[in-house]
Amino acid sequence: MTAICGFCTNKKVYIGGDSAGSYDGDVHIREDQKVFINDEYLFGFTGSFRMGQVLRYCFVAPERSEGISDFKFLVSEFIPAIQETLSESGVELQENGIKSGGTFLLGYRGSLYIIYDDYQVAKSLDSYAACGYGEAYAIGAMYAINDYDLPPKQRIKIALEAATKYTGCVRPPYTILSI
């Protein structure tokens, strides 16, 4: 269980996450972080720590074709490379012929994206997004403070604190990075 929260402003992306890992109802504070930078990409994952480890240490992003938009690159080149890496690492799941990975936030070239477990790429009209078990609390907090002039890292910390207060599986310390 987790809470990952992102915020985008002035072509800079911030993503923060908690440190809880849970299994069979037990919660453990993990040293390996759910938020990390790999090359020019900022990741914040939820779900399998193995998926996060593969994205962090095994994934190599493809060269971007010239003349295509960021969104088209993510959909047509980046995501297939993610799928291949997760499949080769044994992380990708398949049920009833449908393949799935995991959900994560992605910061790329000044924009914030949500990659869902079915590999769809989403970009919210809001300047913030969240995923994980504490998503609703984090999104609610981000909405509530949206009109306040707060530094980006403080916004994310407030959102993560809200998720921590109202869920049993979101715990500090928090990691907040930017790219």
Coordinates of C-alpha atoms in Angstrom, one line a residue:
M1 CA 0.0 0.0 0.0
T2 CA 1.2 3.4 -0.7
A3 CA 0.6 7.0 -1.7
I4 CA 2.4 8.7 -4.5
C5 CA 1.7 12.3 -5.3
G6 CA 3.0 14.6 -8.0
F7 CA 2.8 18.3 -8.8
C8 CA 3.9 20.2 -11.9
T9 CA 4.7 23.9 -12.1
N10 CA 6.8 26.1 -14.3
K11 CA 8.0 23.1 -16.4
K12 CA 9.3 21.3 -13.3
V13 CA 7.8 18.1 -11.9
Y14 CA 7.8 17.0 -8.3
I15 CA 6.9 13.5 -7.1
G16 CA 6.7 12.3 -3.6
G17 CA 6.0 9.0 -1.9
D18 CA 5.9 7.2 1.4
S19 CA 8.1 4.4 2.7
A20 CA 5.5 1.7 3.6
G21 CA 5.6 -1.8 2.3
S22 CA 2.8 -4.1 3.3
Y23 CA 2.3 -7.9 3.0
D24 CA -0.6 -9.9 4.5
G25 CA -1.7 -7.0 6.7
D26 CA 1.8 -6.3 8.1
V27 CA 3.4 -2.9 7.3
H28 CA 7.2 -2.5 7.1
I29 CA 9.1 0.7 6.6
R30 CA 11.3 0.2 3.5
E31 CA 14.7 1.7 2.8
D32 CA 14.4 1.3 -1.0
Q33 CA 12.5 4.4 -2.2
K34 CA 9.3 4.4 -4.3
V35 CA 10.4 7.7 -5.9
F36 CA 13.6 7.9 -8.1
I37 CA 15.2 9.3 -11.2
N38 CA 16.2 7.1 -14.1
D39 CA 18.0 9.2 -16.8
E40 CA 15.6 12.1 -17.7
Y41 CA 12.6 10.4 -16.1
L42 CA 11.2 10.9 -12.6
F43 CA 9.2 7.8 -11.4
G44 CA 7.0 7.3 -8.4
F45 CA 5.5 3.8 -8.3
T46 CA 2.8 1.9 -6.3
G47 CA 2.3 -1.8 -6.0
S48 CA 5.1 -4.2 -6.5
F49 CA 8.5 -3.2 -5.1
R50 CA 10.0 -5.6 -7.7
M51 CA 8.4 -3.5 -10.5
G52 CA 9.9 -0.4 -9.0
Q53 CA 13.3 -2.0 -8.8
V54 CA 13.2 -3.1 -12.4
L55 CA 12.2 0.3 -13.6
R56 CA 15.0 1.9 -11.5
Y57 CA 17.8 -0.5 -12.2
C58 CA 17.0 -2.4 -15.4
F59 CA 14.9 -0.1 -17.6
V60 CA 16.7 1.7 -20.4
A61 CA 14.6 4.3 -22.2
P62 CA 14.5 4.1 -26.0
E63 CA 15.9 6.8 -28.2
R64 CA 13.2 9.2 -29.1
S65 CA 12.2 9.5 -32.8
E66 CA 12.5 13.0 -34.2
G67 CA 9.4 15.1 -34.8
I68 CA 7.0 13.5 -32.5
S69 CA 5.2 15.0 -29.4
D70 CA 6.1 14.0 -25.9
F71 CA 2.8 12.2 -25.5
K72 CA 3.2 10.2 -28.8
F73 CA 6.7 9.2 -27.7
L74 CA 5.5 7.9 -24.4
V75 CA 2.6 5.9 -26.0
S76 CA 4.4 4.6 -29.0
E77 CA 8.0 4.1 -27.9
F78 CA 8.5 4.5 -24.1
I79 CA 5.6 2.3 -23.0
P80 CA 6.5 -0.6 -25.3
A81 CA 10.0 -0.5 -23.9
I82 CA 8.6 -0.6 -20.3
Q83 CA 6.4 -3.6 -21.3
E84 CA 9.4 -5.4 -22.7
T85 CA 11.5 -4.8 -19.6
L86 CA 8.8 -5.8 -17.2
S87 CA 8.1 -8.9 -19.3
E88 CA 11.7 -10.0 -19.5
S89 CA 12.1 -9.4 -15.7
G90 CA 9.1 -11.6 -14.9
V91 CA 7.1 -8.7 -13.4
E92 CA 4.4 -8.3 -16.1
L93 CA 1.3 -10.2 -15.2
Q94 CA -1.1 -11.9 -17.7
E95 CA -4.6 -12.9 -16.9
N96 CA -7.2 -14.0 -19.5
G97 CA -4.8 -12.9 -22.2
I98 CA -4.5 -9.4 -20.9
K99 CA -1.1 -8.1 -19.9
S100 CA -0.6 -5.6 -17.1
G101 CA 2.3 -4.0 -15.4
G102 CA 1.9 -1.5 -12.5
T103 CA 0.8 2.0 -11.9
F104 CA 3.2 4.9 -11.5
L105 CA 3.6 8.6 -11.9
L106 CA 6.1 9.8 -14.4
G107 CA 7.7 13.2 -14.7
Y108 CA 9.1 13.9 -18.2
R109 CA 10.1 17.1 -19.9
G110 CA 8.2 19.3 -17.5
S111 CA 5.0 17.4 -17.5
L112 CA 3.3 14.9 -15.1
Y113 CA 1.8 11.7 -16.4
I114 CA 0.0 8.7 -14.8
I115 CA 0.8 5.3 -16.3
Y116 CA -1.9 2.8 -15.3
D117 CA -1.4 -0.9 -15.0
D118 CA -2.9 -1.5 -18.4
Y119 CA -0.1 0.7 -19.8
Q120 CA -2.3 3.7 -20.7
V121 CA -0.7 7.1 -20.5
A122 CA -2.8 9.8 -18.8
K123 CA -2.1 13.5 -18.4
S124 CA -4.5 15.3 -16.0
L125 CA -5.8 18.8 -16.7
D126 CA -4.9 19.5 -13.1
S127 CA -1.4 20.3 -12.1
Y128 CA -1.3 17.4 -9.7
A129 CA -2.0 13.7 -9.7
A130 CA -1.7 10.8 -7.3
C131 CA -1.8 7.0 -7.2
G132 CA -1.8 4.2 -4.7
Y133 CA -4.0 3.2 -1.8
G134 CA -3.9 6.8 -0.4
E135 CA -4.7 8.4 -3.8
A136 CA -8.1 9.8 -2.8
Y137 CA -6.7 11.5 0.3
A138 CA -3.7 12.9 -1.5
I139 CA -5.8 14.2 -4.4
G140 CA -8.3 15.8 -1.9
A141 CA -5.5 17.5 0.0
M142 CA -3.9 18.8 -3.3
Y143 CA -7.3 20.1 -4.4
A144 CA -7.9 21.8 -1.0
I145 CA -4.6 23.7 -1.1
N146 CA -4.6 24.4 -4.8
D147 CA -5.3 28.1 -4.4
Y148 CA -2.7 28.6 -1.7
D149 CA 0.8 29.9 -2.6
L150 CA 2.8 27.0 -1.2
P151 CA 6.1 25.6 -2.4
P152 CA 5.8 22.4 -4.4
K153 CA 7.5 20.1 -1.9
Q154 CA 5.3 21.5 0.9
R155 CA 2.2 20.7 -1.2
I156 CA 3.3 17.1 -1.7
K157 CA 4.2 16.7 2.0
I158 CA 0.8 17.9 3.0
A159 CA -0.9 15.5 0.6
L160 CA 1.2 12.6 1.8
E161 CA 0.5 13.5 5.5
A162 CA -3.3 13.5 4.7
A163 CA -2.9 10.0 3.2
T164 CA -0.9 8.9 6.2
K165 CA -3.5 10.2 8.7
Y166 CA -6.4 8.4 7.0
T167 CA -4.9 5.1 5.8
G168 CA -3.1 2.4 7.8
C169 CA -0.6 1.6 5.1
V170 CA 1.0 4.9 4.2
R171 CA 3.9 5.9 6.4
P172 CA 6.8 8.4 6.5
P173 CA 9.6 9.1 5.9
Y174 CA 8.7 10.7 2.6
T175 CA 10.9 11.0 -0.4
I176 CA 10.2 14.0 -2.6
L177 CA 12.3 14.6 -5.8
S178 CA 12.1 16.9 -8.7
I179 CA 13.2 17.0 -12.3

